[in-house]
Backbone as JSON Lines, residues from 0, in Angstrom:
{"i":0,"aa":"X","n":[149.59,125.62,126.35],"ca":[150.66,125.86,125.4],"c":[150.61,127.31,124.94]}
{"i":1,"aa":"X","n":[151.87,127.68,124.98],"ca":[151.73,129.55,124.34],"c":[152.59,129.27,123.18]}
{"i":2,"aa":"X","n":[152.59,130.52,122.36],"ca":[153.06,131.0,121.23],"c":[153.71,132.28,120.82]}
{"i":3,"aa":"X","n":[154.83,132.16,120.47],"ca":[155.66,133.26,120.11],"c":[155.7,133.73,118.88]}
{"i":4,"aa":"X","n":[155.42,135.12,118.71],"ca":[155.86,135.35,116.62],"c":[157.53,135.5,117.3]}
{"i":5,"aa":"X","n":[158.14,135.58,116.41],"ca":[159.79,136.21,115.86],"c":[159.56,136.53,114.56]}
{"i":6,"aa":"X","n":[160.23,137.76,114.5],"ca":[160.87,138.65,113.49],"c":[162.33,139.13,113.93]}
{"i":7,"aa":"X","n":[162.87,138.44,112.59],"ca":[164.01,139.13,112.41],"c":[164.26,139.9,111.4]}
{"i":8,"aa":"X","n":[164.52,141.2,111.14],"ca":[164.32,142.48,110.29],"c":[165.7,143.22,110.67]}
{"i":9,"aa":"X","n":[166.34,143.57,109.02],"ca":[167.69,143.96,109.2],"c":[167.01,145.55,108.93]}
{"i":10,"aa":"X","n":[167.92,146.63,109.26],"ca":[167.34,148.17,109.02],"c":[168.4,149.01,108.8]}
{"i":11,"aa":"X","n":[168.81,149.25,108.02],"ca":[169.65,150.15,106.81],"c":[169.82,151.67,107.95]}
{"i":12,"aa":"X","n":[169.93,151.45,109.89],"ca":[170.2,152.81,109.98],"c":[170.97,152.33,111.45]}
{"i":13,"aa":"X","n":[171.83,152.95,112.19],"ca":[172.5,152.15,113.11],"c":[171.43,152.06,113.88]}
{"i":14,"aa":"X","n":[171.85,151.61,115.43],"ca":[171.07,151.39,116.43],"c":[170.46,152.62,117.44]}
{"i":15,"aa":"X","n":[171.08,153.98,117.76],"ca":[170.64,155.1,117.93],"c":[169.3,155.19,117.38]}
{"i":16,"aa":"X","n":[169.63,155.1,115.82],"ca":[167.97,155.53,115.16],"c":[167.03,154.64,114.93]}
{"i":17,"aa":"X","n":[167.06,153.53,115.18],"ca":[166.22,152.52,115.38],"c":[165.79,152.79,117.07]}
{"i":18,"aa":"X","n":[166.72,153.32,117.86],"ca":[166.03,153.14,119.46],"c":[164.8,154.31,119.36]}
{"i":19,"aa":"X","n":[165.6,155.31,118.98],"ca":[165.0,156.53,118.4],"c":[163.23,156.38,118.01]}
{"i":20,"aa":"X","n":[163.61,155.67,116.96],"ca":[162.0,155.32,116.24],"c":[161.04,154.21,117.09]}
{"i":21,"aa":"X","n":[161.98,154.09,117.85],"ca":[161.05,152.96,118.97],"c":[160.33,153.63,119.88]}
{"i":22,"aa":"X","n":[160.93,154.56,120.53],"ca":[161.02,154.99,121.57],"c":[160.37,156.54,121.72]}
{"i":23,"aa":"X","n":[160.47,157.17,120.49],"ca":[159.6,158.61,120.3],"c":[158.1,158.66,120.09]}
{"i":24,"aa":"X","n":[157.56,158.96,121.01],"ca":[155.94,158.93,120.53],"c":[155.85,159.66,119.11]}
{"i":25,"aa":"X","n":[156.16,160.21,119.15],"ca":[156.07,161.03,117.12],"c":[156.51,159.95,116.48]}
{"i":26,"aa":"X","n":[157.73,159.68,116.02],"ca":[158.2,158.73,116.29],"c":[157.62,157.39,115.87]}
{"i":27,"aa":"X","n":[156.96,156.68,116.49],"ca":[156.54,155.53,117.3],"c":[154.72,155.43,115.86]}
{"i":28,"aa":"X","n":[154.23,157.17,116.15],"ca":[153.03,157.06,115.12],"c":[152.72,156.91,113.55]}
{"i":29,"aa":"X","n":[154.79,157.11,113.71],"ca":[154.64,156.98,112.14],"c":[154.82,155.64,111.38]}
{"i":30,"aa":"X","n":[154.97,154.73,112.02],"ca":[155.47,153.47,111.88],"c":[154.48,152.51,111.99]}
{"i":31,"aa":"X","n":[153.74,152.73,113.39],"ca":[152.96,151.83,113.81],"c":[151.76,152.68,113.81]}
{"i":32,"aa":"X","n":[151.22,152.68,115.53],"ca":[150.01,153.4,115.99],"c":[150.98,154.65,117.06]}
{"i":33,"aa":"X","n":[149.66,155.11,117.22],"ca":[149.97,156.49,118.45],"c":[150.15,155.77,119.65]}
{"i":34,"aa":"X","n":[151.32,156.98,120.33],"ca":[151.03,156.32,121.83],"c":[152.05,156.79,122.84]}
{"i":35,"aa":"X","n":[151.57,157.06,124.38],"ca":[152.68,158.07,125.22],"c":[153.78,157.02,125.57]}
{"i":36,"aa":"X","n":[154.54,156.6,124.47],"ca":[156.21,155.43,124.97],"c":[156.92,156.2,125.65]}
{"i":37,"aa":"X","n":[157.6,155.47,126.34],"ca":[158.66,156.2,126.9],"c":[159.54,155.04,127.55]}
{"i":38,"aa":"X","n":[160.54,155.2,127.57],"ca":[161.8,154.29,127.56],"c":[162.21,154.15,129.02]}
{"i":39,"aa":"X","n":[161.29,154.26,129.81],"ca":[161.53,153.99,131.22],"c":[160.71,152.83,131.92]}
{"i":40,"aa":"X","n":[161.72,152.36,132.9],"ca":[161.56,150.99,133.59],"c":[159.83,151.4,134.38]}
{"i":41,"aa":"X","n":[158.96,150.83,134.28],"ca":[157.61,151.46,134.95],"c":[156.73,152.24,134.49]}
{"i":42,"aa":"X","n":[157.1,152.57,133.41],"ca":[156.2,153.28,132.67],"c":[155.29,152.82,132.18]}
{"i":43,"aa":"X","n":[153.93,153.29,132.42],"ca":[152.08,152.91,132.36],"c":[152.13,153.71,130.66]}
{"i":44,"aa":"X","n":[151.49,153.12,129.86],"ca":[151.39,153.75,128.52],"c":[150.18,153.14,127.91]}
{"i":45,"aa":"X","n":[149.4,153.8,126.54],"ca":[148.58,153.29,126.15],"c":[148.88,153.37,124.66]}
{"i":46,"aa":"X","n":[149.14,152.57,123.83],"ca":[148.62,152.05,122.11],"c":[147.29,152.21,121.29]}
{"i":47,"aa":"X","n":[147.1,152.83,121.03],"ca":[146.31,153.53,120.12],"c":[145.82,152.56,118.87]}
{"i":48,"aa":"X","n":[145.28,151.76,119.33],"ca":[145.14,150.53,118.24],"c":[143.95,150.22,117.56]}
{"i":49,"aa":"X","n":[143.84,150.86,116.06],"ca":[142.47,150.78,115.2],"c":[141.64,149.27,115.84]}
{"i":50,"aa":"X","n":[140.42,149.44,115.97],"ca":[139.12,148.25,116.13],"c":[139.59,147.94,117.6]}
{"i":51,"aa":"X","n":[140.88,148.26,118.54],"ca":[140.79,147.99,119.71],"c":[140.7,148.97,120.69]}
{"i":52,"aa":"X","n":[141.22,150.13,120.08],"ca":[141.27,151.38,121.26],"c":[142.62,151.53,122.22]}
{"i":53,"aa":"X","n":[142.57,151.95,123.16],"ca":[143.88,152.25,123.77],"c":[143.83,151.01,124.62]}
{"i":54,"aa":"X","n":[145.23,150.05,124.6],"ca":[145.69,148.94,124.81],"c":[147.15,149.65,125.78]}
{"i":55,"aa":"X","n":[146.6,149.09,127.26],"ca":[147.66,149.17,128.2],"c":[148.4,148.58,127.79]}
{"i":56,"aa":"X","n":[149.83,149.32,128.18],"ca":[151.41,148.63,128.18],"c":[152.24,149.06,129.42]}
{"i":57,"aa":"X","n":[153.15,148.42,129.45],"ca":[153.97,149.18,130.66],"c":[155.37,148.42,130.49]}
{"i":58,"aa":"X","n":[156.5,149.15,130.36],"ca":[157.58,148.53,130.38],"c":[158.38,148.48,131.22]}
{"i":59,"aa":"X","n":[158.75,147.09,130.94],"ca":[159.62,146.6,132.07],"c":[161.18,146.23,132.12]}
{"i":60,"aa":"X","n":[161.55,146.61,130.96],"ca":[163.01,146.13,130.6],"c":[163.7,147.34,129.57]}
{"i":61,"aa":"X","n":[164.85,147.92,130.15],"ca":[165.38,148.82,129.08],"c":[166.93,148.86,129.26]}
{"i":62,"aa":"X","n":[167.43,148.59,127.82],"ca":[168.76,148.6,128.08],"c":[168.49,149.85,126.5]}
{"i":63,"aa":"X","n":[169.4,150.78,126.88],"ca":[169.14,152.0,125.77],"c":[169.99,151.68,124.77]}
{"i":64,"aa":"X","n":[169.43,151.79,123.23],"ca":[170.05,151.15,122.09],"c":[170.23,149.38,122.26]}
{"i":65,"aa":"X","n":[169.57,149.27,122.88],"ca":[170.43,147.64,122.8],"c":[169.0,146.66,122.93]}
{"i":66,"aa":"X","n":[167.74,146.96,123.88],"ca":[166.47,146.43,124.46],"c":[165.8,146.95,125.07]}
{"i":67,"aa":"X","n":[164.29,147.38,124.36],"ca":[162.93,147.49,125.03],"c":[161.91,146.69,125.44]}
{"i":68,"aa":"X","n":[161.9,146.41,126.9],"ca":[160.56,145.58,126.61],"c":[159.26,145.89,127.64]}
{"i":69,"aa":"X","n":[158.35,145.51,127.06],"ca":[156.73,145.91,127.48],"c":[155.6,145.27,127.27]}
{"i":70,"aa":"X","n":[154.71,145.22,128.61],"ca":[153.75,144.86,128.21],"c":[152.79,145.18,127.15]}
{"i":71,"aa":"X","n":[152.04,144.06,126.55],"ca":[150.71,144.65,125.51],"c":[149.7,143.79,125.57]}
{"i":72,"aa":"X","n":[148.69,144.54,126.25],"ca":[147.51,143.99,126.98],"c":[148.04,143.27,128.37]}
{"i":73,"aa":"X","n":[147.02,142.74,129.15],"ca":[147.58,141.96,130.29],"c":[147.83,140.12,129.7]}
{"i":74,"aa":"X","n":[148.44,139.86,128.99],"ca":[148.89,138.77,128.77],"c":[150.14,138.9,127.9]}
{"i":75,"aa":"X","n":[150.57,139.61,127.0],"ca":[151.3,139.69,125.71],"c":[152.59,140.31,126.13]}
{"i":76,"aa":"X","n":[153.51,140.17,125.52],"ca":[154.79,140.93,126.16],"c":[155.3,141.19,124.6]}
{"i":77,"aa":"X","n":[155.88,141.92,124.2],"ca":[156.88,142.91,123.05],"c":[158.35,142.77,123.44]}
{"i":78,"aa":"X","n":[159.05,142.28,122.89],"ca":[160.51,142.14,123.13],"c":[160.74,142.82,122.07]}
{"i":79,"aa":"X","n":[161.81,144.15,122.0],"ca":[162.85,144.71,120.53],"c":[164.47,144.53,121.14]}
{"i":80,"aa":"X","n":[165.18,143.7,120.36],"ca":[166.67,143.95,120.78],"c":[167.35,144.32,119.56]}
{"i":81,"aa":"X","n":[168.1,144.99,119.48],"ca":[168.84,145.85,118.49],"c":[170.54,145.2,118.93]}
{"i":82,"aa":"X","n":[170.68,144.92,117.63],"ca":[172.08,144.41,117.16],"c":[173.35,145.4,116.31]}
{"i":83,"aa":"X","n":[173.96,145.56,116.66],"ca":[174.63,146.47,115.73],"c":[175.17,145.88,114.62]}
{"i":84,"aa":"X","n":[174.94,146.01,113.1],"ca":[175.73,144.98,111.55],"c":[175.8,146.07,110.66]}
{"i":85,"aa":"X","n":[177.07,145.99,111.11],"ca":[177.9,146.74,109.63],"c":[177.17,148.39,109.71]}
{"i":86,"aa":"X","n":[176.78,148.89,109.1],"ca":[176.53,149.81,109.2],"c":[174.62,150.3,109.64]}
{"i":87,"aa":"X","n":[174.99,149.08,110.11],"ca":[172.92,149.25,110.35],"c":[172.49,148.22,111.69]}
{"i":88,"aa":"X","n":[171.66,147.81,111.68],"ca":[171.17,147.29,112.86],"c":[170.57,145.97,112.19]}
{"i":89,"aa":"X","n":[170.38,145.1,113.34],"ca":[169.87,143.59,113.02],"c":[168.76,143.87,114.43]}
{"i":90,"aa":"X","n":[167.23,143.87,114.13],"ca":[166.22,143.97,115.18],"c":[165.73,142.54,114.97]}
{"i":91,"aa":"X","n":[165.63,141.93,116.61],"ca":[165.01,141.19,116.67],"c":[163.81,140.91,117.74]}
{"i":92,"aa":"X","n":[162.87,140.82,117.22],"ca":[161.19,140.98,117.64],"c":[160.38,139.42,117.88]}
{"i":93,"aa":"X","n":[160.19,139.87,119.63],"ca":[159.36,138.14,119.61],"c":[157.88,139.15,120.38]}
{"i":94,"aa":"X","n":[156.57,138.78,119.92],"ca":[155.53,139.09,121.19],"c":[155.37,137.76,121.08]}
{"i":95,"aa":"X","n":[154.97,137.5,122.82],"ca":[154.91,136.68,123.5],"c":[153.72,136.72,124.14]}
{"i":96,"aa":"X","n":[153.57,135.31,124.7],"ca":[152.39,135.0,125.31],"c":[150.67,134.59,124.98]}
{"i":97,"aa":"X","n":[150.8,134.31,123.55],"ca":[149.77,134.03,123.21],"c":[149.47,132.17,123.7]}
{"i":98,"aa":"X","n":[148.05,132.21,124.35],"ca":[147.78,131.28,124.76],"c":[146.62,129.9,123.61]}
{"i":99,"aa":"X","n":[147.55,129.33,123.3],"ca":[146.53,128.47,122.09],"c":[145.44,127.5,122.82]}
{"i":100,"aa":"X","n":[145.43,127.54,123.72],"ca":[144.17,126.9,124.32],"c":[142.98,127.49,124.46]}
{"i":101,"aa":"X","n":[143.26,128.96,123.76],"ca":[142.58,129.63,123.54],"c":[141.82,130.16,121.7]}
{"i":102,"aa":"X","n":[140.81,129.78,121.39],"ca":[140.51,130.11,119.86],"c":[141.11,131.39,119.37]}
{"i":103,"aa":"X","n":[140.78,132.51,120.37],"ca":[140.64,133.78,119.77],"c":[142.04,134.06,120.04]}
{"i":104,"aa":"X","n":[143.08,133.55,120.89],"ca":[144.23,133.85,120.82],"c":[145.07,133.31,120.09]}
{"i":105,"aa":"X","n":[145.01,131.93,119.47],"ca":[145.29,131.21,117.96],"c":[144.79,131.97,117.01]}
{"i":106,"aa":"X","n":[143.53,132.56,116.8],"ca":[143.12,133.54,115.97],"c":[144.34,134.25,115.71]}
{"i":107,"aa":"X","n":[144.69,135.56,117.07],"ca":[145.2,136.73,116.7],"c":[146.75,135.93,116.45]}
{"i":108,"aa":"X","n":[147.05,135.37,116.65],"ca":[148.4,134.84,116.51],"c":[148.68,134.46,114.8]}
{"i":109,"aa":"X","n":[147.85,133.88,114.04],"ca":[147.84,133.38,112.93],"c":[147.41,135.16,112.46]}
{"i":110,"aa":"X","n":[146.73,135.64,112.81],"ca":[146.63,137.5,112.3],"c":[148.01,138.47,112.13]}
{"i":111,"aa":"X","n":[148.55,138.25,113.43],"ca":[149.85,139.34,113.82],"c":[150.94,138.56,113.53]}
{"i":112,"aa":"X","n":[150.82,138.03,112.75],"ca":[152.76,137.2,112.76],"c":[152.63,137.77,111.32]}
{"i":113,"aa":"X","n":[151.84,137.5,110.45],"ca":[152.46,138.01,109.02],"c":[152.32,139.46,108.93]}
{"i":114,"aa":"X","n":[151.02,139.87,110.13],"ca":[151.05,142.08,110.15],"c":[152.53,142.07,110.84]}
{"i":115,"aa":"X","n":[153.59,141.58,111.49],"ca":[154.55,142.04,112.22],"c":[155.64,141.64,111.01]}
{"i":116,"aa":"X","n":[155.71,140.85,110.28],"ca":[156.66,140.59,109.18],"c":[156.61,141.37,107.96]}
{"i":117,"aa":"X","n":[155.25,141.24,107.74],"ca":[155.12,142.05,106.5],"c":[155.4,143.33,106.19]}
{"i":118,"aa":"X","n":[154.0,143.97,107.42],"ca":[153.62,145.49,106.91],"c":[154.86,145.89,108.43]}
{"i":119,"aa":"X","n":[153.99,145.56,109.63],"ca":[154.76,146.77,110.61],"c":[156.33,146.71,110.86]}
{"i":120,"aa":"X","n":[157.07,145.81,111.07],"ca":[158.55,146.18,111.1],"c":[159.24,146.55,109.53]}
{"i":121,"aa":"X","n":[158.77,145.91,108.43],"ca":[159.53,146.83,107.77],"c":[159.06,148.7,107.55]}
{"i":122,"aa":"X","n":[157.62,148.98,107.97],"ca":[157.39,149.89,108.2],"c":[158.35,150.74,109.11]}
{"i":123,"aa":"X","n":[158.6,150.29,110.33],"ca":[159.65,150.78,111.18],"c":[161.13,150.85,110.77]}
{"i":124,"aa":"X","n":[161.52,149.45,110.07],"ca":[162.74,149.99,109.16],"c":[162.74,151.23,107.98]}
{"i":125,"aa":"X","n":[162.15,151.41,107.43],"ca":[161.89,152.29,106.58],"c":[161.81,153.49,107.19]}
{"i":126,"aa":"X","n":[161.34,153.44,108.4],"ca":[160.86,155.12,108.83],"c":[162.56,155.57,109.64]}
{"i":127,"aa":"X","n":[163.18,154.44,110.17],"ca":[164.26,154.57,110.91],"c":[165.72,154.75,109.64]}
{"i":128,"aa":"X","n":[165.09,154.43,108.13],"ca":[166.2,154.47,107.63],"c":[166.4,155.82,106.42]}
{"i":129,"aa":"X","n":[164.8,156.5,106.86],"ca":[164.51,157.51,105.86],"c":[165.63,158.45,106.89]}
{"i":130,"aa":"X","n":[164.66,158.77,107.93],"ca":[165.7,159.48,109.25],"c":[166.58,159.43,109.1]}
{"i":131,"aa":"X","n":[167.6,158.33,109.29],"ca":[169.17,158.12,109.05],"c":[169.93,158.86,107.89]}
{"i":132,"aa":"X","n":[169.03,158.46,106.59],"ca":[169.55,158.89,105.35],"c":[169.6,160.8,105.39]}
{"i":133,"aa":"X","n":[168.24,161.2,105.85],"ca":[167.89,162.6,106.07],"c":[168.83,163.15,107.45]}
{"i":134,"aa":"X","n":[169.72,162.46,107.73],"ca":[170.71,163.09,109.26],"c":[169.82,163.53,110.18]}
{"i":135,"aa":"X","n":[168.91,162.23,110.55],"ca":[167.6,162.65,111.55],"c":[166.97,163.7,111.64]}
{"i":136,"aa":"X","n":[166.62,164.18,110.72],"ca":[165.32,164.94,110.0],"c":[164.28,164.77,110.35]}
């Protein structure tokens, strides 16, 4: 049996600057962790992730402004799709692939669903809506 988080997180800036803040390694460090992203189909990258170290990714899905997606670690997958509402964006966020037959992956699953609700996407809204407000500053 696997397990999915979802987040759904509305962000006060259109979809440009939300791809923007996804997708810029500068970018990308201010929100979350460090790391060489890049918005291309094949791209080998590493996450910069306190107590884990650099965590392969590689993405495999890009529709620009609209869906990023990528591996994280060799089991986990990151889905972002960006909605356009009203004057801002509707992001919606599933990582995937956590395996509950596993302790330590029920562990991190019961860990990262309230760090991805709580602290890190509205972190990313905030950083995508300071930008917006500042005329991408």
């Amino acid at each position: 049996m696997t397990g999915t988080i979802t987040v759904d997180q509305f962000v006060a800036a259109p979809p440009s600057e939300v791809w923007r803040t996804l997708t810029d390694p500068e970018l990308h460090a201010r929100w979350w962790v460090p790391g060489d992203i890049a918005a291309t189909v094949g791209h080998r990258f590493h996450l910069q992730m306190p107590g884990w170290g650099a965590v392969p990714c590689e993405v495999l899905e890009v529709v620009p402004e609209a869906k990023l997606v990528y591996t994280f670690n060799k089991t986990w997958t990151l889905t972002w799709r960006l909605v356009a509402e009203g004057q801002g964006t509707r992001l919606f966020f599933e990582h995937s692939g956590f395996d509950f037959d596993q302790k330590s992956e029920r562990d991190a699953f019961n860990r990262m669903g309230p760090g991805w609700r709580d602290r890190i996407l509205p972190q990313l809204a905030q950083a995508a809506t300071q930008r917006s407000a500042r005329g991408r500053g």
